[in-house]
CSV table of C-alpha atoms in Angstrom, one decimal:
chain,number,residue,atom,x,y,z
I,1,MET,CA,14.9,-26.9,-0.1
I,2,THR,CA,14.3,-23.1,0.0
I,3,ARG,CA,17.4,-21.1,-0.9
I,4,GLN,CA,19.1,-19.9,2.3
I,5,ASN,CA,21.9,-17.4,1.1
I,6,TYR,CA,21.0,-14.7,-1.4
I,7,VAL,CA,20.5,-11.0,-1.9
I,8,PHE,CA,16.9,-9.7,-2.4
I,9,THR,CA,15.9,-6.1,-3.4
I,10,SER,CA,12.7,-4.2,-2.9
I,11,GLU,CA,11.8,-0.5,-3.5
I,12,SER,CA,9.3,1.9,-2.1
I,13,VAL,CA,8.1,5.4,-3.2
I,14,SER,CA,7.0,8.3,-1.1
I,15,GLU,CA,3.5,9.9,-0.8
I,16,GLY,CA,4.8,12.6,-3.2
I,17,HIS,CA,5.5,10.2,-6.0
I,18,PRO,CA,3.2,11.0,-8.9
I,19,ASP,CA,1.5,7.6,-8.8
I,20,LYS,CA,1.0,7.9,-5.0
I,21,VAL,CA,-0.5,11.3,-5.3
I,22,CYS,CA,-3.1,9.7,-7.5
I,23,ASP,CA,-3.6,6.8,-5.1
I,24,ARG,CA,-4.1,9.2,-2.3
I,25,ILE,CA,-6.7,11.3,-4.1
I,26,SER,CA,-8.6,8.1,-5.2
I,27,ASP,CA,-8.7,6.8,-1.7
I,28,ALA,CA,-9.6,10.1,-0.2
I,29,ILE,CA,-12.7,10.2,-2.5
I,30,LEU,CA,-13.5,6.7,-1.4
I,31,ASP,CA,-13.3,7.7,2.2
I,32,ALA,CA,-15.6,10.7,1.6
I,33,PHE,CA,-18.3,8.5,0.1
I,34,LEU,CA,-18.0,5.9,2.8
I,35,THR,CA,-18.3,8.6,5.4
I,36,GLU,CA,-21.7,9.5,3.9
I,37,GLU,CA,-22.8,5.9,3.4
I,38,PRO,CA,-21.0,2.7,4.5
I,39,ASN,CA,-22.4,0.8,1.4
I,40,ALA,CA,-21.2,3.4,-1.1
I,41,ARG,CA,-19.8,2.1,-4.3
I,42,VAL,CA,-16.6,3.6,-5.6
I,43,ALA,CA,-14.2,2.7,-8.4
I,44,CYS,CA,-12.2,5.9,-8.8
I,45,GLU,CA,-9.1,6.5,-11.0
I,46,THR,CA,-6.9,9.6,-10.9
I,47,PHE,CA,-4.4,10.9,-13.5
I,48,ALA,CA,-2.0,13.7,-12.6
I,49,THR,CA,0.4,15.8,-14.7
I,50,SER,CA,1.9,19.2,-14.7
I,51,GLY,CA,-0.8,21.6,-13.4
I,52,MET,CA,-3.7,19.2,-13.8
I,53,VAL,CA,-5.5,16.3,-12.1
I,54,VAL,CA,-8.2,14.3,-14.0
I,55,ILE,CA,-10.5,12.0,-12.0
I,56,GLY,CA,-12.9,9.4,-13.5
I,57,GLY,CA,-14.7,6.2,-12.7
I,58,GLU,CA,-17.9,5.0,-11.1
I,59,VAL,CA,-19.5,5.9,-7.9
I,60,GLY,CA,-22.9,5.2,-6.2
I,61,LEU,CA,-25.0,6.3,-3.3
I,62,SER,CA,-28.5,5.2,-2.4
I,63,ASP,CA,-29.7,8.9,-2.6
I,64,ALA,CA,-29.3,10.6,-6.0
I,65,ASP,CA,-29.3,14.1,-4.4
I,66,LYS,CA,-26.5,13.2,-2.0
I,67,LEU,CA,-24.6,11.8,-4.9
I,68,LYS,CA,-25.0,15.1,-6.8
I,69,ASN,CA,-23.8,17.0,-3.7
I,70,TYR,CA,-20.7,14.8,-3.4
I,71,MET,CA,-19.8,15.3,-7.0
I,72,GLY,CA,-19.4,19.0,-6.3
I,73,ARG,CA,-16.8,18.2,-3.5
I,74,ILE,CA,-14.4,16.2,-5.7
I,75,GLY,CA,-12.1,19.2,-6.5
I,76,GLU,CA,-11.9,20.2,-2.9
I,77,ILE,CA,-10.9,16.7,-1.8
I,78,ALA,CA,-8.2,16.5,-4.4
I,79,ARG,CA,-6.7,19.9,-3.5
I,80,ASP,CA,-6.7,18.9,0.2
I,81,CYS,CA,-4.7,15.8,-0.6
I,82,ILE,CA,-2.2,17.7,-2.7
I,83,ARG,CA,-1.8,20.3,0.1
I,84,ASP,CA,-1.3,17.7,2.8
I,85,ILE,CA,1.4,15.9,0.7
I,86,GLY,CA,3.2,19.2,0.4
I,87,TYR,CA,3.1,20.4,-3.2
I,88,GLU,CA,3.4,24.1,-3.7
I,89,GLN,CA,5.5,24.2,-6.9
I,90,ASP,CA,4.9,26.7,-9.7
I,91,LYS,CA,3.7,23.9,-12.0
I,92,PHE,CA,2.0,21.7,-9.4
I,93,HIS,CA,0.3,23.7,-6.6
I,94,TRP,CA,-2.7,22.6,-4.6
I,95,ASN,CA,-4.3,25.9,-5.0
I,96,THR,CA,-3.8,26.5,-8.7
I,97,CYS,CA,-3.9,23.1,-10.4
I,98,HIS,CA,-6.9,22.3,-12.6
I,99,VAL,CA,-9.1,19.4,-11.3
I,100,LEU,CA,-11.4,17.8,-13.9
I,101,ASN,CA,-14.1,15.4,-12.6
I,102,PHE,CA,-15.5,12.8,-14.9
I,103,LEU,CA,-17.0,10.4,-12.2
I,104,HIS,CA,-20.4,8.9,-13.1
I,105,GLU,CA,-22.9,6.5,-11.6
I,106,GLN,CA,-21.9,2.8,-11.1
I,107,SER,CA,-22.9,0.5,-13.9
I,108,ALA,CA,-26.2,-1.3,-13.2
I,109,HIS,CA,-24.7,-4.5,-14.7
I,110,ILE,CA,-21.9,-4.5,-12.2
I,111,ALA,CA,-24.2,-3.5,-9.3
I,112,GLN,CA,-26.6,-6.4,-9.9
I,113,GLY,CA,-24.1,-9.0,-8.9
I,114,VAL,CA,-22.7,-7.1,-6.0
I,115,ASP,CA,-26.2,-6.3,-4.6
I,116,LYS,CA,-26.7,-10.1,-4.3
I,117,ASP,CA,-23.6,-10.3,-2.1
I,118,GLY,CA,-21.5,-11.6,-4.9
I,119,ALA,CA,-17.9,-10.5,-5.8
I,120,GLY,CA,-17.5,-7.3,-7.7
I,121,ASP,CA,-15.3,-8.9,-10.2
I,122,GLN,CA,-13.5,-12.2,-11.0
I,123,GLY,CA,-9.8,-12.5,-10.1
I,124,ILE,CA,-7.1,-14.0,-8.0
I,125,MET,CA,-5.7,-12.4,-4.8
I,126,PHE,CA,-2.6,-13.3,-2.8
I,127,GLY,CA,-1.6,-12.7,0.8
I,128,TYR,CA,1.8,-13.3,2.3
I,129,ALA,CA,3.6,-13.3,5.7
I,130,VAL,CA,7.1,-14.3,6.8
I,131,ASP,CA,8.7,-14.3,10.3
I,132,GLU,CA,11.8,-12.2,9.4
I,133,THR,CA,10.5,-8.9,10.8
I,134,PRO,CA,8.2,-8.2,13.8
I,135,GLU,CA,5.5,-7.1,11.4
I,136,LEU,CA,5.7,-10.5,9.7
I,137,MET,CA,6.7,-8.7,6.4
I,138,PRO,CA,9.6,-9.2,4.1
I,139,ALA,CA,12.5,-7.1,5.4
I,140,PRO,CA,13.5,-5.3,2.1
I,141,ILE,CA,10.0,-3.7,1.5
I,142,GLN,CA,9.3,-3.1,5.2
I,143,TYR,CA,12.5,-1.0,5.7
I,144,SER,CA,12.2,0.7,2.3
I,145,HIS,CA,8.9,2.0,3.5
I,146,ALA,CA,10.2,2.9,6.9
I,147,ILE,CA,13.0,5.1,5.4
I,148,LEU,CA,10.6,7.2,3.3
I,149,ARG,CA,8.1,7.5,6.1
I,150,ARG,CA,10.9,8.8,8.4
I,151,LEU,CA,12.1,11.3,5.8
I,152,ALA,CA,8.5,12.5,5.3
I,153,GLU,CA,8.2,13.1,9.0
I,154,ALA,CA,11.4,15.1,9.0
I,155,ARG,CA,10.2,17.2,6.0
I,156,LYS,CA,6.7,17.9,7.3
I,157,SER,CA,8.0,18.8,10.8
I,158,GLY,CA,10.3,21.4,9.4
I,159,ALA,CA,13.4,19.6,10.6
I,160,GLU,CA,14.6,19.2,6.9
I,161,PRO,CA,13.2,22.2,5.1
I,162,THR,CA,15.1,21.6,1.8
I,163,LEU,CA,13.5,18.1,1.2
I,164,ARG,CA,10.5,18.0,-1.1
I,165,PRO,CA,7.7,15.4,-1.4
I,166,ASP,CA,8.8,13.1,-4.3
I,167,ALA,CA,11.2,10.3,-3.3
I,168,LYS,CA,12.2,6.7,-3.8
I,169,SER,CA,14.1,4.2,-1.8
I,170,GLN,CA,15.5,0.8,-2.6
I,171,LEU,CA,17.3,-1.7,-0.4
I,172,SER,CA,19.3,-4.8,-1.3
I,173,VAL,CA,19.3,-7.1,1.7
I,174,VAL,CA,21.7,-10.0,2.3
I,175,TYR,CA,20.1,-13.2,3.6
I,176,GLU,CA,22.2,-15.8,5.4
I,177,GLY,CA,20.6,-19.0,6.6
I,178,GLY,CA,17.3,-17.7,5.4
I,179,LYS,CA,17.4,-14.6,7.6
I,180,PRO,CA,18.1,-10.9,6.7
I,181,VAL,CA,21.5,-9.9,8.2
I,182,ARG,CA,22.7,-6.7,6.4
I,183,VAL,CA,22.2,-4.3,3.5
I,184,SER,CA,24.5,-4.6,0.6
I,185,SER,CA,23.3,-1.4,-1.1
I,186,ILE,CA,21.0,1.6,-0.4
I,187,VAL,CA,19.4,3.7,-3.1
I,188,LEU,CA,17.7,6.9,-2.1
I,189,SER,CA,16.5,9.6,-4.5
I,190,THR,CA,14.7,12.5,-3.1
I,191,GLN,CA,13.4,15.8,-4.5
I,192,HIS,CA,15.1,18.8,-3.0
I,193,ALA,CA,14.8,22.6,-3.0
I,194,SER,CA,17.8,24.0,-4.7
I,195,GLU,CA,19.9,23.2,-7.8
I,196,ASP,CA,22.9,24.2,-5.7
I,197,GLN,CA,22.5,21.1,-3.6
I,198,THR,CA,24.8,18.2,-4.6
I,199,SER,CA,24.3,14.5,-4.2
I,200,ASP,CA,26.8,14.7,-1.3
I,201,ASP,CA,24.7,17.5,0.3
I,202,ILE,CA,21.6,15.3,0.1
I,203,ARG,CA,23.4,12.3,1.5
I,204,ALA,CA,24.5,14.4,4.5
I,205,ILE,CA,20.8,15.2,5.1
I,206,VAL,CA,19.3,11.7,4.7
I,207,GLU,CA,22.0,9.4,6.0
I,208,PRO,CA,21.3,9.9,9.7
I,209,TYR,CA,17.6,9.1,9.2
I,210,ILE,CA,18.4,6.0,7.2
I,211,ARG,CA,20.9,4.8,9.9
I,212,GLU,CA,18.3,5.3,12.7
I,213,THR,CA,15.7,3.4,10.7
I,214,LEU,CA,17.6,0.2,9.8
I,215,PRO,CA,18.4,-2.5,12.4
I,216,GLU,CA,21.7,-2.1,14.2
I,217,GLY,CA,24.6,-3.6,12.3
I,218,TRP,CA,22.8,-3.8,8.9
I,219,ILE,CA,24.9,-1.0,7.5
I,220,THR,CA,28.5,-2.0,7.2
I,221,GLU,CA,31.7,-0.5,5.6
I,222,ASP,CA,30.9,-2.6,2.6
I,223,THR,CA,27.4,-1.1,2.1
I,224,GLU,CA,27.1,0.8,-1.2
I,225,TRP,CA,25.3,4.2,-1.1
I,226,TRP,CA,23.6,5.7,-4.1
I,227,VAL,CA,21.9,9.0,-3.0
I,228,ASN,CA,20.5,11.0,-5.9
I,229,PRO,CA,22.8,9.2,-8.3
I,230,THR,CA,21.8,11.3,-11.3
I,231,GLY,CA,22.5,14.6,-9.5
I,232,THR,CA,19.9,17.3,-9.3
I,233,PHE,CA,16.3,16.3,-8.5
I,234,VAL,CA,14.4,19.6,-8.1
I,235,ILE,CA,11.6,19.1,-10.6
I,236,GLY,CA,9.5,16.3,-9.2
I,237,GLY,CA,6.0,15.0,-8.6
I,238,PRO,CA,3.4,15.2,-11.4
I,239,ASP,CA,5.3,18.1,-12.9
I,240,GLY,CA,8.3,15.8,-13.5
I,241,ASP,CA,6.4,12.6,-14.5
I,242,ALA,CA,2.8,11.8,-14.9
I,243,GLY,CA,1.0,9.8,-12.2
I,244,LEU,CA,-1.8,7.3,-12.3
I,245,THR,CA,-3.8,5.3,-9.7
I,246,GLY,CA,-2.8,1.7,-9.3
I,247,ARG,CA,0.7,1.6,-10.9
I,248,LYS,CA,2.6,0.7,-7.7
I,249,ILE,CA,1.0,-2.6,-6.8
I,250,ILE,CA,4.3,-4.3,-5.9
I,251,VAL,CA,5.3,-1.4,-3.7
I,252,ASP,CA,1.8,-1.6,-2.1
I,253,THR,CA,2.2,-5.3,-1.2
I,254,TYR,CA,5.4,-7.4,-0.7
I,255,GLY,CA,8.1,-5.8,-2.8
I,256,GLY,CA,8.2,-8.7,-5.2
I,257,ALA,CA,8.8,-11.3,-2.4
I,258,ALA,CA,5.4,-13.0,-3.0
I,259,PRO,CA,3.0,-13.4,-5.9
I,260,HIS,CA,0.5,-10.7,-6.9
I,261,GLY,CA,-2.9,-11.3,-8.5
I,262,GLY,CA,-2.6,-8.1,-10.6
I,263,GLY,CA,-5.4,-6.0,-9.2
I,264,ALA,CA,-4.7,-2.6,-7.7
I,265,PHE,CA,-6.2,-1.4,-4.4
I,266,SER,CA,-6.6,2.4,-4.3
I,267,GLY,CA,-9.9,4.0,-5.2
I,268,LYS,CA,-11.9,0.7,-4.9
I,269,ASP,CA,-14.6,0.2,-2.3
I,270,PRO,CA,-14.5,-3.1,-0.3
I,271,THR,CA,-17.1,-4.9,-2.5
I,272,LYS,CA,-14.2,-5.1,-5.0
I,273,VAL,CA,-12.3,-8.3,-4.1
I,274,ASP,CA,-9.2,-7.0,-5.7
I,275,ARG,CA,-8.9,-5.0,-2.5
I,276,SER,CA,-10.9,-6.8,0.3
I,277,ALA,CA,-9.9,-10.4,-0.6
I,278,ALA,CA,-6.2,-9.3,-0.8
I,279,TYR,CA,-6.6,-7.9,2.7
I,280,ALA,CA,-8.2,-11.1,3.8
I,281,ALA,CA,-5.5,-13.2,2.3
I,282,ARG,CA,-2.8,-11.2,4.1
I,283,TYR,CA,-4.8,-11.5,7.3
I,284,LEU,CA,-5.0,-15.2,7.0
I,285,ALA,CA,-1.3,-15.7,6.1
I,286,LYS,CA,-0.2,-13.4,8.9
I,287,ASN,CA,-2.3,-15.4,11.4
I,288,VAL,CA,-0.9,-18.7,10.1
I,289,VAL,CA,2.6,-17.5,10.7
I,290,ALA,CA,1.8,-15.8,14.1
I,291,ALA,CA,0.2,-19.1,15.2
I,292,GLY,CA,3.6,-20.9,14.5
I,293,LEU,CA,2.1,-23.1,11.9
I,294,ALA,CA,4.8,-22.0,9.4
I,295,ARG,CA,7.6,-19.5,9.0
I,296,ARG,CA,6.3,-18.4,5.6
I,297,CYS,CA,2.9,-18.6,4.2
I,298,VAL,CA,1.2,-17.6,0.9
I,299,ILE,CA,-2.6,-17.7,0.7
I,300,GLN,CA,-4.4,-17.5,-2.7
I,301,LEU,CA,-8.1,-16.8,-3.0
I,302,SER,CA,-10.1,-16.7,-6.3
I,303,TYR,CA,-13.5,-15.3,-7.1
I,304,ALA,CA,-16.1,-15.0,-10.0
I,305,ILE,CA,-18.1,-11.8,-10.5
I,306,GLY,CA,-21.5,-12.1,-8.8
I,307,VAL,CA,-20.6,-15.3,-7.0
I,308,ALA,CA,-20.2,-15.1,-3.2
I,309,LYS,CA,-18.2,-18.2,-2.3
I,310,PRO,CA,-14.5,-18.2,-3.2
I,311,LEU,CA,-13.8,-20.6,-6.1
I,312,SER,CA,-10.6,-21.8,-4.5
I,313,ILE,CA,-8.3,-21.5,-1.4
I,314,TYR,CA,-4.7,-22.3,-1.8
I,315,ALA,CA,-1.9,-22.3,0.8
I,316,ASP,CA,1.9,-22.6,0.3
I,317,THR,CA,4.3,-22.6,3.3
I,318,GLN,CA,7.4,-22.9,1.1
I,319,GLY,CA,8.7,-25.8,2.9
I,320,THR,CA,8.4,-24.2,6.4
I,321,GLY,CA,5.1,-25.6,7.5
I,322,LEU,CA,4.6,-27.7,10.6
I,323,VAL,CA,1.3,-29.1,9.3
I,324,PRO,CA,0.3,-30.0,5.7
I,325,GLU,CA,-0.9,-27.2,3.5
I,326,ALA,CA,-4.3,-28.9,2.9
I,327,GLU,CA,-4.9,-28.7,6.7
I,328,ILE,CA,-4.2,-25.0,6.6
I,329,GLU,CA,-6.5,-24.5,3.7
I,330,ARG,CA,-9.3,-26.2,5.6
I,331,ALA,CA,-8.5,-24.3,8.8
I,332,VAL,CA,-8.6,-20.8,7.2
I,333,ALA,CA,-11.9,-21.6,5.5
I,334,ARG,CA,-13.4,-22.6,8.9
I,335,ALA,CA,-11.9,-19.6,10.7
I,336,MET,CA,-13.3,-16.9,8.5
I,337,ASP,CA,-16.3,-16.4,6.2
I,338,LEU,CA,-14.5,-15.6,2.9
I,339,THR,CA,-17.5,-14.4,1.0
I,340,PRO,CA,-17.2,-10.7,0.1
I,341,ARG,CA,-19.8,-9.7,2.7
I,342,GLY,CA,-18.1,-12.0,5.3
I,343,ILE,CA,-14.7,-10.3,4.7
I,344,ARG,CA,-16.2,-6.8,4.9
I,345,GLU,CA,-18.0,-7.6,8.2
I,346,HIS,CA,-15.1,-9.6,9.8
I,347,LEU,CA,-12.5,-6.9,9.0
I,348,GLY,CA,-14.9,-3.9,9.3
I,349,LEU,CA,-14.0,-2.6,5.9
I,350,ASN,CA,-17.1,-0.4,5.2
I,351,ARG,CA,-15.4,2.5,7.0
I,352,PRO,CA,-13.4,5.6,5.8
I,353,ILE,CA,-10.0,4.0,6.5
I,354,TYR,CA,-8.3,4.0,3.1
I,355,ALA,CA,-6.5,7.3,2.4
I,356,ARG,CA,-3.9,6.3,5.1
I,357,THR,CA,-3.1,3.2,3.1
I,358,ALA,CA,-2.2,5.0,-0.1
I,359,ALA,CA,1.5,5.4,0.7
I,360,TYR,CA,4.1,3.3,2.6
I,361,GLY,CA,2.4,0.0,2.0
I,362,HIS,CA,-1.0,-1.6,2.8
I,363,PHE,CA,0.6,-4.3,4.9
I,364,GLY,CA,3.0,-4.4,7.9
I,365,ARG,CA,1.3,-1.4,9.5
I,366,PRO,CA,-0.1,-1.6,13.1
I,367,PRO,CA,-3.9,-2.0,13.5
I,368,GLU,CA,-5.6,1.2,14.6
I,369,ALA,CA,-8.3,1.9,17.1
I,370,ASP,CA,-10.8,3.1,14.5
I,371,GLY,CA,-10.4,-0.1,12.4
I,372,GLY,CA,-7.6,1.0,10.1
I,373,PHE,CA,-5.4,-1.8,9.0
I,374,SER,CA,-7.7,-4.3,10.7
I,375,TRP,CA,-6.2,-7.0,8.4
I,376,GLU,CA,-3.0,-6.7,10.4
I,377,ARG,CA,-4.6,-8.2,13.6
I,378,THR,CA,-3.5,-11.6,14.8
I,379,ASP,CA,-6.8,-12.5,16.5
I,380,LEU,CA,-7.3,-15.8,14.6
I,381,VAL,CA,-4.2,-17.5,16.1
I,382,ASP,CA,-6.2,-19.6,18.7
I,383,ALA,CA,-8.9,-20.5,16.1
I,384,LEU,CA,-6.3,-21.7,13.6
I,385,LYS,CA,-4.3,-23.7,16.2
I,386,ALA,CA,-7.5,-25.4,17.3
I,387,ALA,CA,-8.6,-26.1,13.7
I,388,VAL,CA,-5.4,-28.0,12.9
């Protein structure tokens, strides 16, 4: 049987974390290219350190002149991201940091497989859903994200002017009978304005926001609080630690509660199954749980470069399924075309909807009117019920 009583921990990082700054820039460049051309090809990596941002990778548009024009906009896109995140530090300022652009045209050898509707690479992708939160996400990662999102809102609104962009959260959640019931410890580290501010000062600022974000009764007198446990946290962002695209893949997905195929998302256009098939796997797993076919569901998909059809489809309901996993595997294959083109068309992925995914998780977010987070819809419920 699945274990019922335990403590599980997940962490999140804010939009101002150095790695998230890089994810944001990479996804903003992707959005810019998709705005120009829905079939644009982008595999963009960003590196950030004190006073500098370096961007490299492969991009492609059908028109060479347009591609040249967009190459000239990369610095502006990066600076706009840094400004929106809120960095105006002496050693990392949106208006003064150096932006080096080393993007080049996509490899013809990669393009030849993708142009035939094949996958952009080999690999395995996982999706997961569980019924312990309304969003069908694991509670530790969902609420870790929610805390940092709320603090970012307070910072940007001016309600908390001494908070700065770089932050981390971590929740240890107690499960009883397989359900999350309370928090045993809260870790929150946030960059702040003055060296005169103590850990107690920062706790006084952030605690009300944490309490309003977590479910009622989850914080008890036994909950341990660790707010800025090392003390001063004034130097932050890429000035305090270098950042790189794609280093927060567990934060981006399920907080360690489910398997991960290893591929990062940010900066990759949807022909890359690292991204699009991971979104499809989450979409299928969420619909399986929403349909009441299982309380938990893991979906694995696998692909080969240049090959359209997935090599395998695997489902695991972790002992909570009401129907055999083999039936779920057959049902999801019938309910959705899982070729790379089929995924892009079904979820509407050839749109500039990616910069918003770069922080606070790619999953567990409400679907948006313009197609953002389309993989969070539960519109396959009836089809899956009928199929099994």
